[in-house]
Amino acid sequence: INEGYNTGLATFVSGTVGAAREAAFMQGRSLAVSMHPMTPSDTILFFADYTIRIAEKLLNYPVPPMTVCSVNLPALPLEEMGDPIVRPLSRKVYQDGYEMGITPRGERYFLLEPEQPIENPEPDSDIAGLNSGHIVFTFIALDDCDQSQFDDFPLKPWENDRRTVFPDADRS
């Protein structure tokens, strides 16, 4: 279980979700499981068992190819937690902060500050679900972007220009 949420756009740079995505690419079932660092210990014990049960259910569930199931646990005691829900990724971006320090040798170093809450997440997003006290499931799939929408993109920006970008390229 990863310590730290994997929600919103942060999932695209997450090592935890990235490892699960690798399994999905190899046609396997994949599960990325994360929790807040301040989650109470009894909730963590519950979540560990819950994760095993979810993984067993995921094995036989008809998930589309190359789909990651990402699960995030709120930092709440069990009795305060809402029912599990499925929500899409938020489109909000975390703002990282860094604290600079000086080593005894006089060298600078930087520490990542604790995550700051995202203000006003989309109401039906993964972040809003966590903020409301739910275990949140997000199924992340590769969306097949319709490439034909880019048919008019200027692939040869040097046409009608004397500057050469690719000197050996066919200019026809």
Tab-separated table of N, CA and C in Angstrom:
chain	number	residue	atom	x	y	z
A	1	ILE	N	0.864	-1.177	0.000
A	1	ILE	CA	0.000	0.000	0.000
A	1	ILE	C	0.902	1.229	0.000
A	2	ASN	N	0.698	2.075	-0.999
A	2	ASN	CA	1.493	3.286	-1.133
A	2	ASN	C	1.086	4.305	-0.072
A	3	GLU	N	2.072	4.967	0.496
A	3	GLU	CA	1.803	6.028	1.473
A	3	GLU	C	1.761	7.358	0.739
A	4	GLY	N	0.581	7.882	0.579
A	4	GLY	CA	0.363	9.122	-0.164
A	4	GLY	C	-0.661	8.868	-1.250
A	5	TYR	N	-1.584	9.784	-1.432
A	5	TYR	CA	-2.644	9.607	-2.416
A	5	TYR	C	-2.098	9.583	-3.833
A	6	ASN	N	-2.786	8.871	-4.685
A	6	ASN	CA	-2.561	8.900	-6.126
A	6	ASN	C	-3.885	9.267	-6.762
A	7	THR	N	-4.130	10.564	-6.818
A	7	THR	CA	-5.392	11.087	-7.318
A	7	THR	C	-5.135	12.163	-8.361
A	8	GLY	N	-6.177	12.484	-9.098
A	8	GLY	CA	-6.085	13.570	-10.065
A	8	GLY	C	-4.957	13.355	-11.051
A	9	LEU	N	-4.409	14.440	-11.523
A	9	LEU	CA	-3.360	14.376	-12.535
A	9	LEU	C	-2.053	13.808	-11.998
A	10	ALA	N	-1.906	13.725	-10.680
A	10	ALA	CA	-0.706	13.129	-10.093
A	10	ALA	C	-0.557	11.659	-10.478
A	11	THR	N	-1.657	11.009	-10.864
A	11	THR	CA	-1.563	9.599	-11.246
A	11	THR	C	-0.679	9.402	-12.473
A	12	PHE	N	-0.539	10.427	-13.295
A	12	PHE	CA	0.263	10.289	-14.510
A	12	PHE	C	1.763	10.289	-14.230
A	13	VAL	N	2.175	10.717	-13.036
A	13	VAL	CA	3.593	10.709	-12.675
A	13	VAL	C	3.857	9.809	-11.473
A	14	SER	N	2.860	9.072	-11.064
A	14	SER	CA	2.973	8.202	-9.900
A	14	SER	C	3.730	6.922	-10.226
A	15	GLY	N	4.682	6.577	-9.383
A	15	GLY	CA	5.374	5.301	-9.530
A	15	GLY	C	4.458	4.133	-9.220
A	16	THR	N	3.581	4.301	-8.247
A	16	THR	CA	2.651	3.237	-7.869
A	16	THR	C	1.701	2.929	-9.019
A	17	VAL	N	1.068	3.953	-9.565
A	17	VAL	CA	0.150	3.751	-10.684
A	17	VAL	C	0.934	3.325	-11.926
A	18	GLY	N	2.139	3.838	-12.082
A	18	GLY	CA	2.976	3.441	-13.218
A	18	GLY	C	3.305	1.956	-13.199
A	19	ALA	N	3.606	1.414	-12.028
A	19	ALA	CA	3.877	-0.022	-11.919
A	19	ALA	C	2.628	-0.829	-12.257
A	20	ALA	N	1.479	-0.369	-11.783
A	20	ALA	CA	0.219	-1.050	-12.104
A	20	ALA	C	-0.074	-0.944	-13.601
A	21	ARG	N	0.257	0.193	-14.188
A	21	ARG	CA	0.033	0.383	-15.625
A	21	ARG	C	0.896	-0.598	-16.430
A	22	GLU	N	2.120	-0.859	-15.968
A	22	GLU	CA	2.984	-1.839	-16.639
A	22	GLU	C	2.312	-3.208	-16.666
A	23	ALA	N	1.707	-3.613	-15.549
A	23	ALA	CA	0.990	-4.893	-15.510
A	23	ALA	C	-0.174	-4.874	-16.487
A	24	ALA	N	-0.885	-3.766	-16.538
A	24	ALA	CA	-2.014	-3.646	-17.465
A	24	ALA	C	-1.538	-3.735	-18.912
A	25	PHE	N	-0.391	-3.146	-19.223
A	25	PHE	CA	0.150	-3.204	-20.578
A	25	PHE	C	0.459	-4.641	-20.991
A	26	MET	N	0.781	-5.468	-20.015
A	26	MET	CA	1.095	-6.871	-20.293
A	26	MET	C	-0.154	-7.744	-20.185
A	27	GLN	N	-1.321	-7.096	-20.303
A	27	GLN	CA	-2.623	-7.756	-20.312
A	27	GLN	C	-2.986	-8.375	-18.973
A	28	GLY	N	-2.361	-7.918	-17.899
A	28	GLY	CA	-2.704	-8.417	-16.574
A	28	GLY	C	-3.729	-7.524	-15.895
A	29	ARG	N	-4.312	-8.027	-14.870
A	29	ARG	CA	-5.164	-7.211	-14.012
A	29	ARG	C	-4.227	-6.365	-13.167
A	30	SER	N	-4.595	-5.123	-12.930
A	30	SER	CA	-3.677	-4.284	-12.161
A	30	SER	C	-4.425	-3.433	-11.150
A	31	LEU	N	-3.777	-3.280	-10.023
A	31	LEU	CA	-4.358	-2.574	-8.890
A	31	LEU	C	-3.284	-1.693	-8.269
A	32	ALA	N	-3.577	-0.405	-8.130
A	32	ALA	CA	-2.698	0.542	-7.435
A	32	ALA	C	-3.455	0.979	-6.186
A	33	VAL	N	-2.842	0.804	-5.033
A	33	VAL	CA	-3.527	1.049	-3.772
A	33	VAL	C	-2.739	2.070	-2.954
A	34	SER	N	-3.429	3.124	-2.513
A	34	SER	CA	-2.752	4.220	-1.822
A	34	SER	C	-3.589	4.717	-0.654
A	35	MET	N	-2.873	5.304	0.327
A	35	MET	CA	-3.558	5.860	1.496
A	35	MET	C	-2.812	7.102	1.963
A	36	HIS	N	-3.474	7.891	2.742
A	36	HIS	CA	-2.866	9.085	3.315
A	36	HIS	C	-1.846	8.663	4.377
A	37	PRO	N	-0.725	9.369	4.499
A	37	PRO	CA	0.288	9.015	5.499
A	37	PRO	C	-0.219	9.063	6.952
A	38	MET	N	-1.272	9.806	7.217
A	38	MET	CA	-1.771	9.937	8.591
A	38	MET	C	-2.968	9.017	8.865
A	39	THR	N	-3.135	7.974	8.069
A	39	THR	CA	-4.245	7.051	8.259
A	39	THR	C	-4.081	6.304	9.587
A	40	PRO	N	-5.147	6.212	10.393
A	40	PRO	CA	-5.066	5.484	11.669
A	40	PRO	C	-4.703	4.010	11.458
A	41	SER	N	-3.971	3.432	12.397
A	41	SER	CA	-3.465	2.064	12.241
A	41	SER	C	-4.581	1.029	12.101
A	42	ASP	N	-5.712	1.182	12.819
A	42	ASP	CA	-6.786	0.198	12.663
A	42	ASP	C	-7.399	0.276	11.261
A	43	THR	N	-7.418	1.462	10.675
A	43	THR	CA	-7.917	1.623	9.313
A	43	THR	C	-6.948	0.982	8.322
A	44	ILE	N	-5.653	1.096	8.569
A	44	ILE	CA	-4.649	0.477	7.700
A	44	ILE	C	-4.809	-1.043	7.712
A	45	LEU	N	-5.004	-1.627	8.885
A	45	LEU	CA	-5.194	-3.081	8.980
A	45	LEU	C	-6.436	-3.513	8.203
A	46	PHE	N	-7.520	-2.767	8.356
A	46	PHE	CA	-8.732	-3.052	7.582
A	46	PHE	C	-8.435	-2.964	6.093
A	47	PHE	N	-7.743	-1.899	5.676
A	47	PHE	CA	-7.495	-1.647	4.261
A	47	PHE	C	-6.621	-2.730	3.642
A	48	ALA	N	-5.667	-3.253	4.406
A	48	ALA	CA	-4.821	-4.336	3.896
A	48	ALA	C	-5.679	-5.553	3.556
A	49	ASP	N	-6.583	-5.931	4.450
A	49	ASP	CA	-7.481	-7.057	4.192
A	49	ASP	C	-8.438	-6.736	3.050
A	50	TYR	N	-8.975	-5.542	3.055
A	50	TYR	CA	-9.904	-5.087	2.013
A	50	TYR	C	-9.233	-5.162	0.638
A	51	THR	N	-7.970	-4.754	0.559
A	51	THR	CA	-7.225	-4.757	-0.699
A	51	THR	C	-7.097	-6.175	-1.246
A	52	ILE	N	-6.817	-7.141	-0.385
A	52	ILE	CA	-6.715	-8.538	-0.832
A	52	ILE	C	-8.050	-8.998	-1.414
A	53	ARG	N	-9.131	-8.674	-0.737
A	53	ARG	CA	-10.461	-9.065	-1.222
A	53	ARG	C	-10.792	-8.387	-2.561
A	54	ILE	N	-10.436	-7.126	-2.684
A	54	ILE	CA	-10.682	-6.408	-3.942
A	54	ILE	C	-9.854	-7.023	-5.069
A	55	ALA	N	-8.599	-7.349	-4.791
A	55	ALA	CA	-7.741	-7.960	-5.815
A	55	ALA	C	-8.344	-9.282	-6.288
A	56	GLU	N	-8.878	-10.063	-5.371
A	56	GLU	CA	-9.522	-11.331	-5.749
A	56	GLU	C	-10.735	-11.086	-6.636
A	57	LYS	N	-11.535	-10.080	-6.324
A	57	LYS	CA	-12.720	-9.749	-7.140
A	57	LYS	C	-12.313	-9.229	-8.516
A	58	LEU	N	-11.231	-8.451	-8.558
A	58	LEU	CA	-10.763	-7.857	-9.809
A	58	LEU	C	-10.331	-8.918	-10.818
A	59	LEU	N	-9.826	-10.053	-10.312
A	59	LEU	CA	-9.364	-11.116	-11.208
A	59	LEU	C	-10.452	-11.592	-12.163
A	60	ASN	N	-11.683	-11.607	-11.713
A	60	ASN	CA	-12.777	-12.130	-12.534
A	60	ASN	C	-13.714	-11.054	-13.055
A	61	TYR	N	-13.379	-9.793	-12.832
A	61	TYR	CA	-14.230	-8.708	-13.284
A	61	TYR	C	-13.844	-8.333	-14.715
A	62	PRO	N	-14.822	-8.082	-15.606
A	62	PRO	CA	-14.506	-7.783	-17.008
A	62	PRO	C	-13.981	-6.360	-17.219
A	63	VAL	N	-12.749	-6.135	-16.820
A	63	VAL	CA	-12.111	-4.825	-16.981
A	63	VAL	C	-11.600	-4.704	-18.419
A	64	PRO	N	-11.793	-3.561	-19.071
A	64	PRO	CA	-11.253	-3.390	-20.430
A	64	PRO	C	-9.734	-3.572	-20.444
A	65	PRO	N	-9.174	-3.992	-21.567
A	65	PRO	CA	-7.718	-4.151	-21.657
A	65	PRO	C	-6.987	-2.864	-21.282
A	66	MET	N	-5.836	-3.035	-20.683
A	66	MET	CA	-4.939	-1.939	-20.308
A	66	MET	C	-5.596	-0.932	-19.364
A	67	THR	N	-6.365	-1.429	-18.422
A	67	THR	CA	-7.034	-0.577	-17.442
A	67	THR	C	-6.445	-0.819	-16.068
A	68	VAL	N	-6.159	0.253	-15.352
A	68	VAL	CA	-5.649	0.198	-13.984
A	68	VAL	C	-6.788	0.535	-13.034
A	69	CYS	N	-6.915	-0.248	-11.988
A	69	CYS	CA	-7.852	0.075	-10.904
A	69	CYS	C	-7.032	0.739	-9.804
A	70	SER	N	-7.285	2.013	-9.579
A	70	SER	CA	-6.580	2.763	-8.545
A	70	SER	C	-7.535	2.982	-7.371
A	71	VAL	N	-7.076	2.639	-6.169
A	71	VAL	CA	-7.899	2.754	-4.970
A	71	VAL	C	-7.176	3.656	-3.972
A	72	ASN	N	-7.897	4.631	-3.431
A	72	ASN	CA	-7.338	5.552	-2.445
A	72	ASN	C	-8.190	5.529	-1.181
A	73	LEU	N	-7.508	5.489	-0.043
A	73	LEU	CA	-8.152	5.399	1.262
A	73	LEU	C	-8.018	6.719	2.012
A	74	PRO	N	-9.136	7.268	2.535
A	74	PRO	CA	-9.029	8.513	3.308
A	74	PRO	C	-8.408	8.251	4.684
A	75	ALA	N	-7.866	9.283	5.268
A	75	ALA	CA	-7.223	9.179	6.589
A	75	ALA	C	-8.263	9.355	7.690
A	76	LEU	N	-9.143	8.369	7.815
A	76	LEU	CA	-10.223	8.457	8.790
A	76	LEU	C	-10.310	7.181	9.613
A	77	PRO	N	-10.831	7.281	10.828
A	77	PRO	CA	-11.167	6.053	11.556
A	77	PRO	C	-12.284	5.328	10.795
A	78	LEU	N	-12.335	4.017	10.916
A	78	LEU	CA	-13.324	3.217	10.171
A	78	LEU	C	-14.750	3.690	10.377
A	79	GLU	N	-15.085	4.045	11.614
A	79	GLU	CA	-16.472	4.430	11.911
A	79	GLU	C	-16.886	5.745	11.250
A	80	GLU	N	-15.937	6.522	10.770
A	80	GLU	CA	-16.247	7.792	10.107
A	80	GLU	C	-16.222	7.683	8.582
A	81	MET	N	-15.847	6.523	8.065
A	81	MET	CA	-15.668	6.356	6.631
A	81	MET	C	-16.999	6.086	5.926
A	82	GLY	N	-17.173	6.700	4.756
A	82	GLY	CA	-18.355	6.455	3.941
A	82	GLY	C	-18.188	5.206	3.103
A	83	ASP	N	-19.238	4.825	2.387
A	83	ASP	CA	-19.186	3.660	1.508
A	83	ASP	C	-18.189	3.882	0.378
A	84	PRO	N	-17.571	2.808	-0.120
A	84	PRO	CA	-16.683	2.935	-1.277
A	84	PRO	C	-17.464	3.433	-2.494
A	85	ILE	N	-16.804	4.241	-3.322
A	85	ILE	CA	-17.423	4.812	-4.515
A	85	ILE	C	-16.446	4.754	-5.694
A	86	VAL	N	-16.973	4.855	-6.896
A	86	VAL	CA	-16.167	4.951	-8.116
A	86	VAL	C	-16.271	6.384	-8.616
A	87	ARG	N	-15.121	7.005	-8.888
A	87	ARG	CA	-15.091	8.388	-9.360
A	87	ARG	C	-13.998	8.560	-10.406
A	88	PRO	N	-14.194	9.489	-11.353
A	88	PRO	CA	-13.147	9.780	-12.342
A	88	PRO	C	-12.039	10.631	-11.724
A	89	LEU	N	-10.926	10.682	-12.425
A	89	LEU	CA	-9.805	11.518	-11.987
A	89	LEU	C	-10.183	12.991	-12.016
A	90	SER	N	-9.736	13.697	-11.012
A	90	SER	CA	-9.857	15.152	-11.016
A	90	SER	C	-8.887	15.709	-12.049
A	91	ARG	N	-9.191	16.843	-12.598
A	91	ARG	CA	-8.297	17.510	-13.534
A	91	ARG	C	-7.474	18.596	-12.841
A	92	LYS	N	-7.559	18.642	-11.528
A	92	LYS	CA	-6.809	19.639	-10.760
A	92	LYS	C	-5.371	19.168	-10.555
A	93	VAL	N	-4.472	20.119	-10.366
A	93	VAL	CA	-3.050	19.832	-10.207
A	93	VAL	C	-2.612	20.187	-8.789
A	94	TYR	N	-1.876	19.267	-8.169
A	94	TYR	CA	-1.298	19.550	-6.858
A	94	TYR	C	-0.209	20.602	-7.007
A	95	GLN	N	-0.074	21.425	-6.004
A	95	GLN	CA	1.000	22.403	-5.967
A	95	GLN	C	2.041	21.914	-4.971
A	96	ASP	N	3.171	21.464	-5.477
A	96	ASP	CA	4.236	21.014	-4.594
A	96	ASP	C	4.927	22.204	-3.958
A	97	GLY	N	5.363	22.015	-2.738
A	97	GLY	CA	6.148	23.017	-2.043
A	97	GLY	C	7.432	22.377	-1.547
A	98	TYR	N	8.475	23.162	-1.451
A	98	TYR	CA	9.768	22.645	-1.028
A	98	TYR	C	10.339	23.531	0.070
A	99	GLU	N	10.957	22.879	1.011
A	99	GLU	CA	11.624	23.590	2.104
A	99	GLU	C	13.123	23.441	1.885
A	100	MET	N	13.829	24.564	1.866
A	100	MET	CA	15.269	24.510	1.682
A	100	MET	C	15.957	24.470	3.040
A	101	GLY	N	16.982	23.660	3.124
A	101	GLY	CA	17.787	23.583	4.337
A	101	GLY	C	19.262	23.609	3.976
A	102	ILE	N	20.078	23.714	4.991
A	102	ILE	CA	21.532	23.724	4.807
A	102	ILE	C	22.122	22.591	5.634
A	103	THR	N	22.961	21.773	5.010
A	103	THR	CA	23.615	20.675	5.722
A	103	THR	C	24.709	21.242	6.619
A	104	PRO	N	25.238	20.455	7.566
A	104	PRO	CA	26.367	20.935	8.392
A	104	PRO	C	27.579	21.340	7.557
A	105	ARG	N	27.682	20.824	6.328
A	105	ARG	CA	28.798	21.198	5.447
A	105	ARG	C	28.515	22.467	4.651
A	106	GLY	N	27.340	23.043	4.851
A	106	GLY	CA	26.980	24.259	4.151
A	106	GLY	C	26.349	24.043	2.788
A	107	GLU	N	25.952	22.791	2.474
A	107	GLU	CA	25.331	22.497	1.187
A	107	GLU	C	23.816	22.627	1.307
A	108	ARG	N	23.213	23.138	0.251
A	108	ARG	CA	21.755	23.266	0.242
A	108	ARG	C	21.105	21.926	-0.060
A	109	TYR	N	19.927	21.702	0.521
A	109	TYR	CA	19.094	20.551	0.180
A	109	TYR	C	17.649	21.008	0.213
A	110	PHE	N	16.798	20.229	-0.432
A	110	PHE	CA	15.379	20.563	-0.506
A	110	PHE	C	14.550	19.369	-0.061
A	111	LEU	N	13.555	19.623	0.758
A	111	LEU	CA	12.606	18.605	1.204
A	111	LEU	C	11.235	18.947	0.643
A	112	LEU	N	10.552	17.926	0.160
A	112	LEU	CA	9.189	18.117	-0.326
A	112	LEU	C	8.280	18.327	0.882
A	113	GLU	N	7.526	19.407	0.861
A	113	GLU	CA	6.597	19.684	1.954
A	113	GLU	C	5.379	18.789	1.823
A	114	PRO	N	4.654	18.580	2.918
A	114	PRO	CA	3.435	17.761	2.834
A	114	PRO	C	2.469	18.331	1.805
A	115	GLU	N	1.682	17.410	1.191
A	115	GLU	CA	0.713	17.826	0.179
A	115	GLU	C	-0.247	18.860	0.749
A	116	GLN	N	-0.522	19.844	-0.057
A	116	GLN	CA	-1.529	20.832	0.304
A	116	GLN	C	-2.854	20.395	-0.303
A	117	PRO	N	-3.950	20.514	0.425
A	117	PRO	CA	-5.236	20.097	-0.149
A	117	PRO	C	-5.571	20.906	-1.394
A	118	ILE	N	-6.193	20.236	-2.349
A	118	ILE	CA	-6.641	20.915	-3.565
A	118	ILE	C	-7.961	21.594	-3.252
A	119	GLU	N	-8.011	22.878	-3.536
A	119	GLU	CA	-9.239	23.627	-3.274
A	119	GLU	C	-10.225	23.437	-4.412
A	120	ASN	N	-11.484	23.313	-4.075
A	120	ASN	CA	-12.587	23.213	-5.030
A	120	ASN	C	-12.404	22.144	-6.100
A	121	PRO	N	-12.166	20.875	-5.699
A	121	PRO	CA	-12.085	19.839	-6.729
A	121	PRO	C	-13.451	19.657	-7.390
A	122	GLU	N	-13.462	19.110	-8.589
A	122	GLU	CA	-14.718	18.840	-9.278
A	122	GLU	C	-15.591	17.988	-8.355
A	123	PRO	N	-16.880	18.286	-8.252
A	123	PRO	CA	-17.744	17.617	-7.270
A	123	PRO	C	-17.801	16.100	-7.363
A	124	ASP	N	-17.707	15.537	-8.546
A	124	ASP	CA	-17.798	14.084	-8.686
A	124	ASP	C	-16.445	13.432	-8.951
A	125	SER	N	-15.357	14.077	-8.547
A	125	SER	CA	-14.019	13.566	-8.832
A	125	SER	C	-13.486	12.685	-7.700
A	126	ASP	N	-12.366	12.041	-7.984
A	126	ASP	CA	-11.713	11.205	-6.978
A	126	ASP	C	-11.325	12.014	-5.739
A	127	ILE	N	-10.835	13.219	-5.943
A	127	ILE	CA	-10.411	14.058	-4.817
A	127	ILE	C	-11.601	14.462	-3.967
A	128	ALA	N	-12.701	14.849	-4.595
A	128	ALA	CA	-13.902	15.214	-3.838
A	128	ALA	C	-14.417	14.010	-3.046
A	129	GLY	N	-14.365	12.831	-3.633
A	129	GLY	CA	-14.790	11.621	-2.925
A	129	GLY	C	-13.949	11.348	-1.687
A	130	LEU	N	-12.636	11.494	-1.820
A	130	LEU	CA	-11.759	11.324	-0.657
A	130	LEU	C	-12.040	12.381	0.397
A	131	ASN	N	-12.210	13.618	-0.052
A	131	ASN	CA	-12.502	14.699	0.894
A	131	ASN	C	-13.815	14.475	1.632
A	132	SER	N	-14.720	13.685	1.022
A	132	SER	CA	-16.006	13.371	1.654
A	132	SER	C	-15.928	12.105	2.504
A	133	GLY	N	-14.728	11.518	2.608
A	133	GLY	CA	-14.541	10.387	3.504
A	133	GLY	C	-14.797	9.013	2.918
A	134	HIS	N	-14.741	8.883	1.601
A	134	HIS	CA	-14.992	7.597	0.949
A	134	HIS	C	-13.697	6.938	0.495
A	135	ILE	N	-13.678	5.600	0.474
A	135	ILE	CA	-12.662	4.882	-0.289
A	135	ILE	C	-13.043	5.115	-1.742
A	136	VAL	N	-12.077	5.563	-2.544
A	136	VAL	CA	-12.386	5.924	-3.922
A	136	VAL	C	-11.666	5.005	-4.904
A	137	PHE	N	-12.456	4.432	-5.813
A	137	PHE	CA	-11.949	3.621	-6.912
A	137	PHE	C	-11.986	4.473	-8.172
A	138	THR	N	-10.888	4.445	-8.937
A	138	THR	CA	-10.836	5.103	-10.234
A	138	THR	C	-10.245	4.108	-11.215
A	139	PHE	N	-10.966	3.825	-12.280
A	139	PHE	CA	-10.474	2.931	-13.323
A	139	PHE	C	-9.864	3.800	-14.412
A	140	ILE	N	-8.569	3.613	-14.616
A	140	ILE	CA	-7.812	4.456	-15.535
A	140	ILE	C	-7.474	3.633	-16.774
A	141	ALA	N	-7.991	4.054	-17.917
A	141	ALA	CA	-7.772	3.325	-19.168
A	141	ALA	C	-7.056	4.217	-20.169
A	142	LEU	N	-6.424	3.568	-21.135
A	142	LEU	CA	-5.854	4.315	-22.248
A	142	LEU	C	-6.996	4.713	-23.153
A	143	ASP	N	-7.240	5.999	-23.269
A	143	ASP	CA	-8.276	6.466	-24.180
A	143	ASP	C	-7.685	6.508	-25.574
A	144	ASP	N	-8.385	5.927	-26.505
A	144	ASP	CA	-7.919	5.927	-27.883
A	144	ASP	C	-8.339	7.244	-28.516
A	145	CYS	N	-7.420	8.180	-28.515
A	145	CYS	CA	-7.687	9.493	-29.092
A	145	CYS	C	-7.892	9.347	-30.593
A	146	ASP	N	-8.909	9.978	-31.131
A	146	ASP	CA	-9.177	9.947	-32.564
A	146	ASP	C	-8.100	10.759	-33.278
A	147	GLN	N	-7.151	10.076	-33.867
A	147	GLN	CA	-6.016	10.736	-34.495
A	147	GLN	C	-6.406	11.538	-35.732
A	148	SER	N	-7.551	11.225	-36.347
A	148	SER	CA	-7.950	11.950	-37.558
A	148	SER	C	-8.243	13.425	-37.271
A	149	GLN	N	-8.479	13.786	-36.011
A	149	GLN	CA	-8.726	15.192	-35.697
A	149	GLN	C	-7.481	16.053	-35.899
A	150	PHE	N	-6.329	15.409	-36.094
A	150	PHE	CA	-5.088	16.146	-36.291
A	150	PHE	C	-4.591	16.083	-37.732
A	151	ASP	N	-5.472	15.701	-38.659
A	151	ASP	CA	-5.075	15.569	-40.062
A	151	ASP	C	-4.528	16.868	-40.639
A	152	ASP	N	-4.974	18.008	-40.143
A	152	ASP	CA	-4.516	19.286	-40.684
A	152	ASP	C	-3.350	19.881	-39.899
A	153	PHE	N	-2.787	19.120	-38.954
A	153	PHE	CA	-1.645	19.621	-38.188
A	153	PHE	C	-0.460	19.811	-39.132
A	154	PRO	N	0.252	20.944	-39.033
A	154	PRO	CA	1.375	21.214	-39.952
A	154	PRO	C	2.593	20.340	-39.622
A	155	LEU	N	2.620	19.141	-40.199
A	155	LEU	CA	3.708	18.207	-39.940
A	155	LEU	C	5.030	18.639	-40.557
A	156	LYS	N	4.962	19.504	-41.545
A	156	LYS	CA	6.177	20.009	-42.195
A	156	LYS	C	6.193	21.525	-42.055
A	157	PRO	N	6.525	22.015	-40.886
A	157	PRO	CA	6.466	23.467	-40.665
A	157	PRO	C	7.476	24.251	-41.495
A	158	TRP	N	8.436	23.561	-42.095
A	158	TRP	CA	9.450	24.245	-42.876
A	158	TRP	C	9.040	24.448	-44.327
A	159	GLU	N	7.893	23.886	-44.741
A	159	GLU	CA	7.467	24.088	-46.121
A	159	GLU	C	7.369	25.581	-46.417
A	160	ASN	N	7.785	25.962	-47.603
A	160	ASN	CA	7.788	27.366	-48.029
A	160	ASN	C	8.708	28.219	-47.163
A	161	ASP	N	9.702	27.590	-46.581
A	161	ASP	CA	10.658	28.287	-45.718
A	161	ASP	C	12.038	27.761	-46.094
A	162	ARG	N	12.991	28.644	-46.255
A	162	ARG	CA	14.330	28.220	-46.676
A	162	ARG	C	15.096	27.520	-45.557
A	163	ARG	N	14.695	27.731	-44.298
A	163	ARG	CA	15.394	27.051	-43.210
A	163	ARG	C	15.123	25.555	-43.294
A	164	THR	N	16.123	24.785	-43.009
A	164	THR	CA	15.983	23.326	-43.100
A	164	THR	C	16.019	22.741	-41.698
A	165	VAL	N	14.990	22.012	-41.356
A	165	VAL	CA	14.937	21.356	-40.053
A	165	VAL	C	15.545	19.966	-40.168
A	166	PHE	N	15.125	19.235	-41.184
A	166	PHE	CA	15.625	17.891	-41.436
A	166	PHE	C	16.254	17.894	-42.831
A	167	PRO	N	17.554	18.115	-42.921
A	167	PRO	CA	18.179	18.293	-44.237
A	167	PRO	C	17.987	17.107	-45.170
A	168	ASP	N	17.891	15.898	-44.659
A	168	ASP	CA	17.763	14.729	-45.519
A	168	ASP	C	16.310	14.341	-45.755
A	169	ALA	N	15.385	15.119	-45.235
A	169	ALA	CA	13.961	14.771	-45.363
A	169	ALA	C	13.473	14.983	-46.785
A	170	ASP	N	12.535	14.161	-47.167
A	170	ASP	CA	11.901	14.299	-48.471
A	170	ASP	C	11.059	15.569	-48.457
A	171	ARG	N	11.266	16.476	-49.400
A	171	ARG	CA	10.550	17.743	-49.392
A	171	ARG	C	9.371	17.743	-50.360
A	172	SER	N	9.014	16.609	-50.852
A	172	SER	CA	7.912	16.592	-51.807
A	172	SER	C	6.569	16.664	-51.140
